PDB file of C-alpha atoms and ligand atoms in Angstrom:
ATOM      1  CA  MET A   1      22.109   6.331   1.007  1.00 96.00           C
ATOM      2  CA  ILE A   2      19.983   6.321   4.177  1.00 98.00           C
ATOM      3  CA  ILE A   3      18.946   9.849   5.136  1.00 98.00           C
ATOM      4  CA  SER A   4      17.082  11.381   8.080  1.00 98.00           C
ATOM      5  CA  LEU A   5      13.618  12.893   8.137  1.00 98.00           C
ATOM      6  CA  LYS A   6      15.173  16.363   8.262  1.00 98.00           C
ATOM      7  CA  GLU A   7      17.443  15.647   5.289  1.00 98.00           C
ATOM      8  CA  THR A   8      14.407  14.360   3.390  1.00 98.00           C
ATOM      9  CA  ALA A   9      12.505  17.568   4.178  1.00 98.00           C
ATOM     10  CA  ASP A  10      15.551  19.673   3.191  1.00 98.00           C
ATOM     11  CA  LYS A  11      15.811  17.932  -0.184  1.00 98.00           C
ATOM     12  CA  LEU A  12      12.120  18.425  -0.906  1.00 98.00           C
ATOM     13  CA  MET A  13      12.300  22.089   0.125  1.00 98.00           C
ATOM     14  CA  ALA A  14      15.369  22.710  -2.054  1.00 98.00           C
ATOM     15  CA  ALA A  15      13.757  21.188  -5.161  1.00 98.00           C
ATOM     16  CA  ASN A  16      11.699  23.117  -7.710  1.00 98.00           C
ATOM     17  CA  SER A  17      10.052  20.304  -9.607  1.00 98.00           C
ATOM     18  CA  LEU A  18       9.169  16.843  -8.364  1.00 98.00           C
ATOM     19  CA  ILE A  19       7.592  13.718  -9.756  1.00 98.00           C
ATOM     20  CA  LEU A  20       5.857  11.548  -7.189  1.00 98.00           C
ATOM     21  CA  THR A  21       5.043   7.895  -7.703  1.00 98.00           C
ATOM     22  CA  ALA A  22       4.016   4.809  -5.742  1.00 98.00           C
ATOM     23  CA  HIS A  23       3.552   1.102  -6.260  1.00 96.00           C
ATOM     24  CA  VAL A  24       1.420  -0.502  -8.945  1.00 93.00           C
ATOM     25  CA  ASN A  25      -1.808  -2.082  -7.673  1.00 88.00           C
ATOM     26  CA  PRO A  26      -2.068   1.123  -5.615  1.00 94.00           C
ATOM     27  CA  ASP A  27      -3.879   1.229  -2.271  1.00 93.00           C
ATOM     28  CA  GLY A  28      -5.061   3.987   0.049  1.00 95.00           C
ATOM     29  CA  ASP A  29      -1.604   4.562   1.491  1.00 97.00           C
ATOM     30  CA  ALA A  30       0.147   4.712  -1.906  1.00 98.00           C
ATOM     31  CA  ILE A  31      -2.303   7.232  -3.368  1.00 98.00           C
ATOM     32  CA  GLY A  32      -2.880   9.062  -0.066  1.00 98.00           C
ATOM     33  CA  SER A  33       0.831   9.679   0.392  1.00 98.00           C
ATOM     34  CA  CYS A  34       1.285  10.894  -3.214  1.00 98.00           C
ATOM     35  CA  LEU A  35      -1.619  13.332  -3.002  1.00 98.00           C
ATOM     36  CA  GLY A  36      -0.906  14.419   0.586  1.00 98.00           C
ATOM     37  CA  LEU A  37       2.701  15.236  -0.277  1.00 98.00           C
ATOM     38  CA  LYS A  38       1.636  16.874  -3.560  1.00 98.00           C
ATOM     39  CA  PHE A  39      -0.745  19.267  -1.779  1.00 98.00           C
ATOM     40  CA  MET A  40       1.924  20.213   0.766  1.00 98.00           C
ATOM     41  CA  LEU A  41       4.658  20.747  -1.819  1.00 98.00           C
ATOM     42  CA  GLU A  42       2.345  22.861  -3.964  1.00 98.00           C
ATOM     43  CA  LYS A  43       1.755  25.087  -0.937  1.00 98.00           C
ATOM     44  CA  LEU A  44       5.506  25.617  -0.924  1.00 98.00           C
ATOM     45  CA  GLY A  45       5.364  26.682  -4.575  1.00 98.00           C
ATOM     46  CA  LYS A  46       6.812  23.501  -6.096  1.00 98.00           C
ATOM     47  CA  LYS A  47       5.863  22.045  -9.471  1.00 98.00           C
ATOM     48  CA  VAL A  48       4.551  18.556  -8.737  1.00 98.00           C
ATOM     49  CA  ARG A  49       3.207  15.731 -10.899  1.00 98.00           C
ATOM     50  CA  VAL A  50       1.986  12.330  -9.713  1.00 98.00           C
ATOM     51  CA  LEU A  51       2.578   9.385 -12.064  1.00 98.00           C
ATOM     52  CA  ILE A  52       1.087   5.964 -11.323  1.00 98.00           C
ATOM     53  CA  ASP A  53       1.643   3.140 -13.802  1.00 97.00           C
ATOM     54  CA  ASP A  54      -1.697   1.432 -13.149  1.00 95.00           C
ATOM     55  CA  ASP A  55      -5.439   1.967 -13.012  1.00 92.00           C
ATOM     56  CA  LEU A  56      -6.669   3.633  -9.831  1.00 93.00           C
ATOM     57  CA  PRO A  57      -9.138   1.691  -7.704  1.00 87.00           C
ATOM     58  CA  LYS A  58     -12.623   3.167  -7.735  1.00 85.00           C
ATOM     59  CA  PHE A  59     -12.864   3.248  -3.930  1.00 87.00           C
ATOM     60  CA  LEU A  60     -10.268   6.034  -3.850  1.00 92.00           C
ATOM     61  CA  SER A  61     -12.311   8.414  -5.999  1.00 90.00           C
ATOM     62  CA  VAL A  62     -13.284  10.201  -2.745  1.00 86.00           C
ATOM     63  CA  LEU A  63      -9.770  11.663  -2.581  1.00 95.00           C
ATOM     64  CA  PRO A  64      -9.365  15.303  -3.580  1.00 95.00           C
ATOM     65  CA  GLY A  65      -6.982  15.681  -6.509  1.00 97.00           C
ATOM     66  CA  ILE A  66      -7.324  12.070  -7.668  1.00 97.00           C
ATOM     67  CA  ASP A  67      -8.076  13.350 -11.208  1.00 97.00           C
ATOM     68  CA  THR A  68      -4.670  15.026 -11.387  1.00 98.00           C
ATOM     69  CA  ILE A  69      -2.879  11.662 -11.219  1.00 98.00           C
ATOM     70  CA  GLU A  70      -1.373  10.746 -14.590  1.00 98.00           C
ATOM     71  CA  LYS A  71      -0.484   7.431 -16.154  1.00 97.00           C
ATOM     72  CA  PRO A  72       3.030   7.579 -17.632  1.00 97.00           C
ATOM     73  CA  GLU A  73       2.993   8.151 -21.404  1.00 96.00           C
ATOM     74  CA  ASN A  74       5.612   6.955 -23.825  1.00 94.00           C
ATOM     75  CA  GLU A  75       7.995   9.812 -23.056  1.00 94.00           C
ATOM     76  CA  SER A  76      10.646  10.808 -20.565  1.00 96.00           C
ATOM     77  CA  TYR A  77       9.948  12.982 -17.560  1.00 98.00           C
ATOM     78  CA  GLU A  78      12.268  15.586 -16.073  1.00 98.00           C
ATOM     79  CA  ALA A  79      12.344  16.682 -12.433  1.00 98.00           C
ATOM     80  CA  ASP A  80      14.768  17.490  -9.643  1.00 98.00           C
ATOM     81  CA  TYR A  81      13.745  14.296  -7.859  1.00 98.00           C
ATOM     82  CA  LEU A  82      11.676  11.227  -8.531  1.00 98.00           C
ATOM     83  CA  VAL A  83      10.016  10.624  -5.171  1.00 98.00           C
ATOM     84  CA  ILE A  84       9.017   6.977  -4.701  1.00 98.00           C
ATOM     85  CA  LEU A  85       6.442   6.472  -1.973  1.00 98.00           C
ATOM     86  CA  ASP A  86       5.346   3.348  -0.100  1.00 98.00           C
ATOM     87  CA  ALA A  87       7.477   0.977  -2.215  1.00 97.00           C
ATOM     88  CA  SER A  88      10.935  -0.015  -3.396  1.00 96.00           C
ATOM     89  CA  LEU A  89      12.089   1.118  -6.850  1.00 96.00           C
ATOM     90  CA  ASP A  90      11.144  -2.171  -8.517  1.00 93.00           C
ATOM     91  CA  ARG A  91       7.421  -1.829  -7.737  1.00 94.00           C
ATOM     92  CA  VAL A  92       6.592   1.394  -9.585  1.00 97.00           C
ATOM     93  CA  GLY A  93       6.335  -0.035 -13.102  1.00 96.00           C
ATOM     94  CA  SER A  94       7.621   1.948 -16.085  1.00 97.00           C
ATOM     95  CA  VAL A  95       7.979   5.223 -14.139  1.00 98.00           C
ATOM     96  CA  ILE A  96      11.445   4.169 -13.079  1.00 97.00           C
ATOM     97  CA  GLU A  97      12.683   4.036 -16.702  1.00 97.00           C
ATOM     98  CA  LYS A  98      10.792   7.110 -17.866  1.00 98.00           C
ATOM     99  CA  CYS A  99      12.114   9.442 -15.174  1.00 98.00           C
ATOM    100  CA  LYS A 100      15.852   9.365 -14.589  1.00 97.00           C
ATOM    101  CA  ALA A 101      15.909  12.058 -11.885  1.00 98.00           C
ATOM    102  CA  PRO A 102      17.696  11.197  -8.607  1.00 98.00           C
ATOM    103  CA  ARG A 103      15.587   8.732  -6.629  1.00 98.00           C
ATOM    104  CA  LEU A 104      14.285   9.894  -3.268  1.00 98.00           C
ATOM    105  CA  ASN A 105      12.506   6.983  -1.589  1.00 98.00           C
ATOM    106  CA  ILE A 106      10.174   7.353   1.407  1.00 98.00           C
ATOM    107  CA  ASP A 107       8.811   4.105   2.789  1.00 98.00           C
ATOM    108  CA  HIS A 108       7.679   2.110   5.814  1.00 97.00           C
ATOM    109  CA  HIS A 109       8.241  -1.409   4.454  1.00 95.00           C
ATOM    110  CA  ARG A 110      10.901  -3.228   6.434  1.00 92.00           C
ATOM    111  CA  THR A 111      11.667  -5.204   3.263  1.00 90.00           C
ATOM    112  CA  ASN A 112      12.617  -2.091   1.218  1.00 95.00           C
ATOM    113  CA  ASP A 113      15.479  -3.030  -1.158  1.00 93.00           C
ATOM    114  CA  LYS A 114      17.479   0.136  -0.220  1.00 96.00           C
ATOM    115  CA  LYS A 115      18.465   0.763  -3.859  1.00 97.00           C
ATOM    116  CA  ALA A 116      17.355   4.413  -3.981  1.00 98.00           C
ATOM    117  CA  ASP A 117      19.908   7.242  -4.168  1.00 98.00           C
ATOM    118  CA  PHE A 118      18.324   8.603  -0.975  1.00 98.00           C
ATOM    119  CA  LEU A 119      16.129   6.557   1.334  1.00 98.00           C
ATOM    120  CA  TYR A 120      14.111   7.581   4.347  1.00 98.00           C
ATOM    121  CA  LEU A 121      12.735   4.370   5.880  1.00 98.00           C
ATOM    122  CA  ASP A 122      10.775   4.121   9.102  1.00 98.00           C
ATOM    123  CA  ALA A 123       9.287   0.654   9.578  1.00 96.00           C
ATOM    124  CA  LYS A 124       7.723   1.669  12.902  1.00 97.00           C
ATOM    125  CA  ARG A 125       5.187   3.799  11.077  1.00 98.00           C
ATOM    126  CA  ALA A 126       1.822   2.214  10.291  1.00 97.00           C
ATOM    127  CA  ALA A 127       1.655   3.910   6.905  1.00 98.00           C
ATOM    128  CA  THR A 128       3.827   5.930   4.558  1.00 98.00           C
ATOM    129  CA  CYS A 129       1.187   8.599   5.154  1.00 98.00           C
ATOM    130  CA  GLU A 130       2.309   8.715   8.781  1.00 98.00           C
ATOM    131  CA  ILE A 131       5.755   9.720   7.497  1.00 98.00           C
ATOM    132  CA  ILE A 132       4.157  12.263   5.145  1.00 98.00           C
ATOM    133  CA  TYR A 133       2.441  13.751   8.207  1.00 98.00           C
ATOM    134  CA  GLU A 134       5.843  14.033   9.941  1.00 98.00           C
ATOM    135  CA  LEU A 135       7.345  15.599   6.813  1.00 98.00           C
ATOM    136  CA  GLY A 136       4.575  18.189   6.840  1.00 98.00           C
ATOM    137  CA  LYS A 137       5.534  19.130  10.395  1.00 98.00           C
ATOM    138  CA  GLU A 138       9.225  19.137   9.501  1.00 98.00           C
ATOM    139  CA  MET A 139       8.650  21.399   6.474  1.00 98.00           C
ATOM    140  CA  GLY A 140       6.367  23.664   8.494  1.00 98.00           C
ATOM    141  CA  VAL A 141       3.408  23.259   6.137  1.00 98.00           C
ATOM    142  CA  GLU A 142      -0.027  23.697   7.647  1.00 97.00           C
ATOM    143  CA  PHE A 143      -2.406  20.830   6.911  1.00 98.00           C
ATOM    144  CA  ASP A 144      -5.566  21.760   5.062  1.00 98.00           C
ATOM    145  CA  ILE A 145      -8.648  19.726   4.262  1.00 97.00           C
ATOM    146  CA  ASN A 146      -7.072  18.367   1.047  1.00 98.00           C
ATOM    147  CA  SER A 147      -3.751  17.207   2.457  1.00 98.00           C
ATOM    148  CA  ALA A 148      -5.435  15.995   5.660  1.00 98.00           C
ATOM    149  CA  THR A 149      -8.016  13.912   3.766  1.00 98.00           C
ATOM    150  CA  SER A 150      -5.274  12.260   1.702  1.00 98.00           C
ATOM    151  CA  ILE A 151      -2.963  11.552   4.624  1.00 98.00           C
ATOM    152  CA  TYR A 152      -5.770  10.374   6.910  1.00 98.00           C
ATOM    153  CA  THR A 153      -6.917   7.920   4.217  1.00 97.00           C
ATOM    154  CA  GLY A 154      -3.507   6.230   4.142  1.00 98.00           C
ATOM    155  CA  LEU A 155      -3.333   6.081   7.937  1.00 98.00           C
ATOM    156  CA  ALA A 156      -6.808   4.565   8.141  1.00 97.00           C
ATOM    157  CA  THR A 157      -6.485   2.019   5.335  1.00 95.00           C
ATOM    158  CA  ASP A 158      -3.012   0.705   6.252  1.00 95.00           C
ATOM    159  CA  SER A 159      -3.957   0.339   9.939  1.00 95.00           C
ATOM    160  CA  GLY A 160      -7.365  -1.249   9.292  1.00 92.00           C
ATOM    161  CA  TYR A 161      -9.018   1.868  10.712  1.00 94.00           C
ATOM    162  CA  PHE A 162      -6.627   1.920  13.680  1.00 96.00           C
ATOM    163  CA  ARG A 163      -7.239  -1.709  14.643  1.00 92.00           C
ATOM    164  CA  TYR A 164      -4.076  -3.524  13.477  1.00 90.00           C
ATOM    165  CA  SER A 165      -0.977  -4.009  15.606  1.00 90.00           C
ATOM    166  CA  ASN A 166       0.911  -1.361  13.597  1.00 95.00           C
ATOM    167  CA  THR A 167      -1.323   1.332  15.161  1.00 97.00           C
ATOM    168  CA  THR A 168       0.646   3.346  17.729  1.00 98.00           C
ATOM    169  CA  PRO A 169      -0.130   6.371  19.901  1.00 98.00           C
ATOM    170  CA  HIS A 170       1.768   8.369  17.256  1.00 98.00           C
ATOM    171  CA  THR A 171      -0.595   7.096  14.528  1.00 98.00           C
ATOM    172  CA  MET A 172      -3.604   8.174  16.535  1.00 98.00           C
ATOM    173  CA  ARG A 173      -2.132  11.566  17.448  1.00 98.00           C
ATOM    174  CA  ALA A 174      -1.408  12.180  13.768  1.00 98.00           C
ATOM    175  CA  ALA A 175      -4.987  11.236  12.880  1.00 98.00           C
ATOM    176  CA  ALA A 176      -6.344  13.456  15.665  1.00 98.00           C
ATOM    177  CA  GLU A 177      -4.335  16.440  14.481  1.00 98.00           C
ATOM    178  CA  LEU A 178      -5.461  15.904  10.871  1.00 98.00           C
ATOM    179  CA  MET A 179      -9.073  15.786  12.085  1.00 98.00           C
ATOM    180  CA  GLU A 180      -8.683  19.318  13.433  1.00 98.00           C
ATOM    181  CA  THR A 181      -8.789  20.555   9.823  1.00 98.00           C
ATOM    182  CA  GLY A 182     -12.424  19.489   9.656  1.00 97.00           C
ATOM    183  CA  ILE A 183     -12.128  16.201   7.778  1.00 97.00           C
ATOM    184  CA  ARG A 184     -14.899  13.700   8.466  1.00 95.00           C
ATOM    185  CA  PRO A 185     -13.569  10.174   9.102  1.00 95.00           C
ATOM    186  CA  GLU A 186     -17.025   8.616   8.768  1.00 95.00           C
ATOM    187  CA  LYS A 187     -17.412  10.135   5.282  1.00 94.00           C
ATOM    188  CA  ILE A 188     -13.997   8.838   4.239  1.00 94.00           C
ATOM    189  CA  SER A 189     -14.599   5.294   5.508  1.00 94.00           C
ATOM    190  CA  GLU A 190     -18.103   5.232   4.075  1.00 94.00           C
ATOM    191  CA  ALA A 191     -16.779   6.225   0.655  1.00 92.00           C
ATOM    192  CA  ILE A 192     -13.934   3.722   0.812  1.00 90.00           C
ATOM    193  CA  GLU A 193     -16.111   0.844   1.982  1.00 88.00           C
ATOM    194  CA  THR A 194     -18.926   1.402  -0.512  1.00 89.00           C
ATOM    195  CA  LYS A 195     -19.052  -1.464  -2.981  1.00 87.00           C
ATOM    196  CA  ASP A 196     -20.981  -2.132  -6.167  1.00 88.00           C
ATOM    197  CA  PHE A 197     -23.506  -4.966  -6.036  1.00 93.00           C
ATOM    198  CA  ASP A 198     -21.440  -7.157  -8.358  1.00 92.00           C
ATOM    199  CA  VAL A 199     -18.365  -6.714  -6.149  1.00 90.00           C
ATOM    200  CA  VAL A 200     -20.287  -8.110  -3.180  1.00 93.00           C
ATOM    201  CA  GLN A 201     -21.534 -10.949  -5.401  1.00 95.00           C
ATOM    202  CA  GLY A 202     -17.934 -11.597  -6.444  1.00 94.00           C
ATOM    203  CA  MET A 203     -16.915 -11.713  -2.793  1.00 95.00           C
ATOM    204  CA  ALA A 204     -19.636 -14.303  -2.149  1.00 96.00           C
ATOM    205  CA  LYS A 205     -18.224 -16.448  -4.976  1.00 97.00           C
ATOM    206  CA  ALA A 206     -14.653 -16.041  -3.717  1.00 97.00           C
ATOM    207  CA  LEU A 207     -15.655 -16.951  -0.149  1.00 97.00           C
ATOM    208  CA  GLN A 208     -16.948 -20.318  -1.372  1.00 97.00           C
ATOM    209  CA  THR A 209     -13.348 -21.333  -2.082  1.00 98.00           C
ATOM    210  CA  ILE A 210     -12.382 -21.015   1.584  1.00 98.00           C
ATOM    211  CA  GLU A 211     -10.246 -23.809   3.030  1.00 98.00           C
ATOM    212  CA  LEU A 212      -8.716 -24.475   6.436  1.00 98.00           C
ATOM    213  CA  HIS A 213      -5.259 -26.003   6.794  1.00 98.00           C
ATOM    214  CA  ALA A 214      -2.765 -26.820   9.562  1.00 97.00           C
ATOM    215  CA  ASP A 215      -5.437 -27.729  12.120  1.00 97.00           C
ATOM    216  CA  GLY A 216      -7.288 -24.512  11.477  1.00 97.00           C
ATOM    217  CA  ARG A 217      -4.310 -22.187  11.934  1.00 98.00           C
ATOM    218  CA  VAL A 218      -4.164 -21.346   8.230  1.00 98.00           C
ATOM    219  CA  ALA A 219      -7.177 -20.302   6.159  1.00 98.00           C
ATOM    220  CA  GLY A 220      -7.272 -19.145   2.594  1.00 98.00           C
ATOM    221  CA  LEU A 221      -9.255 -18.132  -0.426  1.00 98.00           C
ATOM    222  CA  PHE A 222      -7.902 -19.783  -3.554  1.00 98.00           C
ATOM    223  CA  LEU A 223      -9.088 -18.119  -6.744  1.00 98.00           C
ATOM    224  CA  ASP A 224      -8.245 -19.909  -9.974  1.00 97.00           C
ATOM    225  CA  HIS A 225      -7.637 -17.956 -13.171  1.00 97.00           C
ATOM    226  CA  GLU A 226     -11.241 -18.087 -14.347  1.00 96.00           C
ATOM    227  CA  LEU A 227     -12.621 -16.823 -11.036  1.00 96.00           C
ATOM    228  CA  THR A 228      -9.897 -14.168 -10.742  1.00 96.00           C
ATOM    229  CA  GLU A 229     -10.738 -12.901 -14.241  1.00 94.00           C
ATOM    230  CA  SER A 230     -14.413 -12.579 -13.324  1.00 93.00           C
ATOM    231  CA  LEU A 231     -13.699 -10.275 -10.371  1.00 92.00           C
ATOM    232  CA  ASP A 232     -13.173  -6.503 -10.601  1.00 83.00           C
ATOM    233  CA  THR A 233     -11.435  -6.357  -7.240  1.00 85.00           C
ATOM    234  CA  THR A 234     -10.463  -8.536  -4.307  1.00 90.00           C
ATOM    235  CA  GLU A 235     -10.001  -5.577  -1.977  1.00 83.00           C
ATOM    236  CA  GLY A 236     -10.989  -6.524   1.566  1.00 85.00           C
ATOM    237  CA  PHE A 237     -11.630 -10.204   0.797  1.00 94.00           C
ATOM    238  CA  ILE A 238      -8.770 -11.394   3.006  1.00 95.00           C
ATOM    239  CA  ASP A 239     -10.297  -9.588   5.996  1.00 91.00           C
ATOM    240  CA  GLN A 240     -13.202 -12.026   5.870  1.00 93.00           C
ATOM    241  CA  VAL A 241     -10.696 -14.851   6.370  1.00 96.00           C
ATOM    242  CA  ARG A 242      -8.478 -13.384   9.066  1.00 93.00           C
ATOM    243  CA  VAL A 243     -11.382 -13.071  11.508  1.00 94.00           C
ATOM    244  CA  ILE A 244     -11.968 -16.847  11.737  1.00 96.00           C
ATOM    245  CA  ASP A 245     -11.459 -18.143  15.263  1.00 97.00           C
ATOM    246  CA  GLY A 246      -8.107 -19.899  15.662  1.00 97.00           C
ATOM    247  CA  VAL A 247      -6.650 -18.672  12.346  1.00 97.00           C
ATOM    248  CA  ASP A 248      -3.106 -17.309  12.550  1.00 97.00           C
ATOM    249  CA  VAL A 249      -2.293 -16.908   8.839  1.00 98.00           C
ATOM    250  CA  ALA A 250      -4.909 -15.816   6.297  1.00 98.00           C
ATOM    251  CA  ILE A 251      -4.112 -16.174   2.593  1.00 98.00           C
ATOM    252  CA  LEU A 252      -5.621 -14.825  -0.577  1.00 98.00           C
ATOM    253  CA  LEU A 253      -4.203 -16.537  -3.639  1.00 98.00           C
ATOM    254  CA  LYS A 254      -5.254 -15.302  -7.087  1.00 97.00           C
ATOM    255  CA  ALA A 255      -4.188 -16.770 -10.403  1.00 97.00           C
ATOM    256  CA  VAL A 256      -3.642 -13.427 -12.171  1.00 95.00           C
ATOM    257  CA  GLU A 257      -2.188 -15.284 -15.176  1.00 95.00           C
ATOM    258  CA  PRO A 258      -2.412 -18.958 -16.151  1.00 95.00           C
ATOM    259  CA  GLU A 259       1.172 -19.294 -14.868  1.00 96.00           C
ATOM    260  CA  ALA A 260       1.365 -16.621 -12.168  1.00 97.00           C
ATOM    261  CA  CYS A 261      -0.368 -16.296  -8.820  1.00 97.00           C
ATOM    262  CA  ARG A 262      -0.423 -13.304  -6.541  1.00 96.00           C
ATOM    263  CA  VAL A 263      -0.464 -14.125  -2.840  1.00 97.00           C
ATOM    264  CA  SER A 264      -1.485 -11.818   0.018  1.00 97.00           C
ATOM    265  CA  MET A 265      -1.022 -12.883   3.625  1.00 97.00           C
ATOM    266  CA  ARG A 266      -2.175 -11.513   6.985  1.00 96.00           C
ATOM    267  CA  SER A 267      -1.199 -12.957  10.340  1.00 96.00           C
ATOM    268  CA  LYS A 268      -1.709 -12.754  14.066  1.00 94.00           C
ATOM    269  CA  LYS A 269       1.559 -14.425  15.197  1.00 95.00           C
ATOM    270  CA  THR A 270       3.636 -15.709  12.276  1.00 97.00           C
ATOM    271  CA  ASP A 271       6.095 -13.374  10.504  1.00 96.00           C
ATOM    272  CA  VAL A 272       4.611 -13.353   7.009  1.00 97.00           C
ATOM    273  CA  ALA A 273       7.129 -10.792   5.701  1.00 95.00           C
ATOM    274  CA  LYS A 274       9.773 -13.514   6.086  1.00 96.00           C
ATOM    275  CA  ILE A 275       7.638 -15.995   4.144  1.00 97.00           C
ATOM    276  CA  ALA A 276       6.967 -13.441   1.401  1.00 96.00           C
ATOM    277  CA  GLU A 277      10.666 -12.537   1.202  1.00 95.00           C
ATOM    278  CA  SER A 278      11.649 -16.197   0.806  1.00 95.00           C
ATOM    279  CA  LEU A 279       9.431 -16.207  -2.310  1.00 95.00           C
ATOM    280  CA  GLY A 280      10.752 -12.935  -3.740  1.00 94.00           C
ATOM    281  CA  GLY A 281       8.075 -10.665  -2.258  1.00 93.00           C
ATOM    282  CA  GLY A 282       7.942  -8.435   0.799  1.00 91.00           C
ATOM    283  CA  GLY A 283       5.850  -6.450   3.209  1.00 90.00           C
ATOM    284  CA  HIS A 284       5.316  -6.241   6.933  1.00 89.00           C
ATOM    285  CA  ILE A 285       5.372  -8.834   9.754  1.00 93.00           C
ATOM    286  CA  ARG A 286       1.553  -8.973   9.847  1.00 93.00           C
ATOM    287  CA  ALA A 287       0.767  -8.208   6.175  1.00 92.00           C
ATOM    288  CA  ALA A 288       2.873  -9.272   3.218  1.00 95.00           C
ATOM    289  CA  GLY A 289       2.652 -10.574  -0.317  1.00 95.00           C
ATOM    290  CA  CYS A 290       4.490 -12.171  -3.207  1.00 96.00           C
ATOM    291  CA  THR A 291       4.009 -13.484  -6.719  1.00 96.00           C
ATOM    292  CA  ILE A 292       4.579 -17.157  -7.533  1.00 97.00           C
ATOM    293  CA  GLU A 293       5.281 -17.760 -11.205  1.00 97.00           C
ATOM    294  CA  LYS A 294       3.500 -21.108 -11.342  1.00 97.00           C
ATOM    295  CA  PRO A 295       0.108 -22.471 -12.328  1.00 97.00           C
ATOM    296  CA  PHE A 296      -2.697 -22.255  -9.767  1.00 98.00           C
ATOM    297  CA  SER A 297      -2.597 -25.696  -8.164  1.00 97.00           C
ATOM    298  CA  GLN A 298       1.214 -25.791  -7.950  1.00 98.00           C
ATOM    299  CA  ALA A 299       1.373 -22.300  -6.445  1.00 98.00           C
ATOM    300  CA  LYS A 300      -1.284 -23.279  -3.920  1.00 98.00           C
ATOM    301  CA  THR A 301       0.630 -26.375  -2.846  1.00 97.00           C
ATOM    302  CA  ASP A 302       3.870 -24.380  -2.593  1.00 97.00           C
ATOM    303  CA  ILE A 303       2.521 -21.516  -0.495  1.00 97.00           C
ATOM    304  CA  LEU A 304       0.697 -23.834   1.911  1.00 98.00           C
ATOM    305  CA  LYS A 305       3.865 -25.882   2.386  1.00 97.00           C
ATOM    306  CA  VAL A 306       6.034 -22.820   3.129  1.00 97.00           C
ATOM    307  CA  ILE A 307       3.467 -21.370   5.513  1.00 97.00           C
ATOM    308  CA  GLU A 308       2.984 -24.629   7.406  1.00 96.00           C
ATOM    309  CA  GLU A 309       6.754 -24.906   7.864  1.00 96.00           C
ATOM    310  CA  SER A 310       7.005 -21.343   9.159  1.00 96.00           C
ATOM    311  CA  LEU A 311       4.043 -21.204  11.564  1.00 96.00           C
ATOM    312  CA  ALA A 312       4.853 -19.523  14.872  1.00 86.00           C
ATOM    313  CA  GLU A 313       4.391 -21.673  17.985  1.00 78.00           C
TER     314      GLU A 313
HETATM  315 MN1   MN B   1       1.765   1.450   3.103  1.00 75.15          MN
END
């Protein structure tokens, strides 16, 4: 059932205990929205746990409360609601089986599968954290340095530090208001952008695989299984590709298994959410992804073919 922002706030306020979760392979928005909402709900006296069925990326260790995030154990979890943030139900791993509470889904992905018991979806928002900010206002919770740091992080990372086309005046007003709590954006971005030496070396290796296709309108990094295995992270790699002059669609393809490749896409004109959806994935018009259950070279051929057929004029 689709519900309004107010109904979402009412449900959260009426609950006593909540379990919050977000997608596997979590990013700044997934974790920022879990922690931001957790801090606000705790201020209202709620019992809140955050369960993420994955390892947390090191670059998010700057976030207050990151140590309170739990990995689901082999048990079942009780709560008044399971709140799924920044994803559809099928992207949260084993949490969905381990907690049978009514599903309250809060998301900004246009491609949300709408299978939750209650869904608040606003695809105009740059980040789920932008919705969490609105929920804070709706619930009348005052932002403090902890909730503001978490929410700001999601706003900043999902909007490319307020540079991508999803950035709106509302996004910037939200960020400005959060800044009033005393958070320091330069400290947050510095912490998030800090990389270990071997990560930068890995990026150098990955960048050597760069290829141009479709008369320079498509560019990609194509990481075979061996190279993918040797890398700790590929966070931010695609940004090195999307800046190339004349490139509309940037791709990062990683062979995460011998027979499965994960594809991320960014675009300037082409609707990559549509391309991702046609391959069983999802996302946003300008940033989307999917998994192709095929070996590296076949997956590469397939994705390039689909993209070249879908390029915007
Ligand atoms: Mn997001």
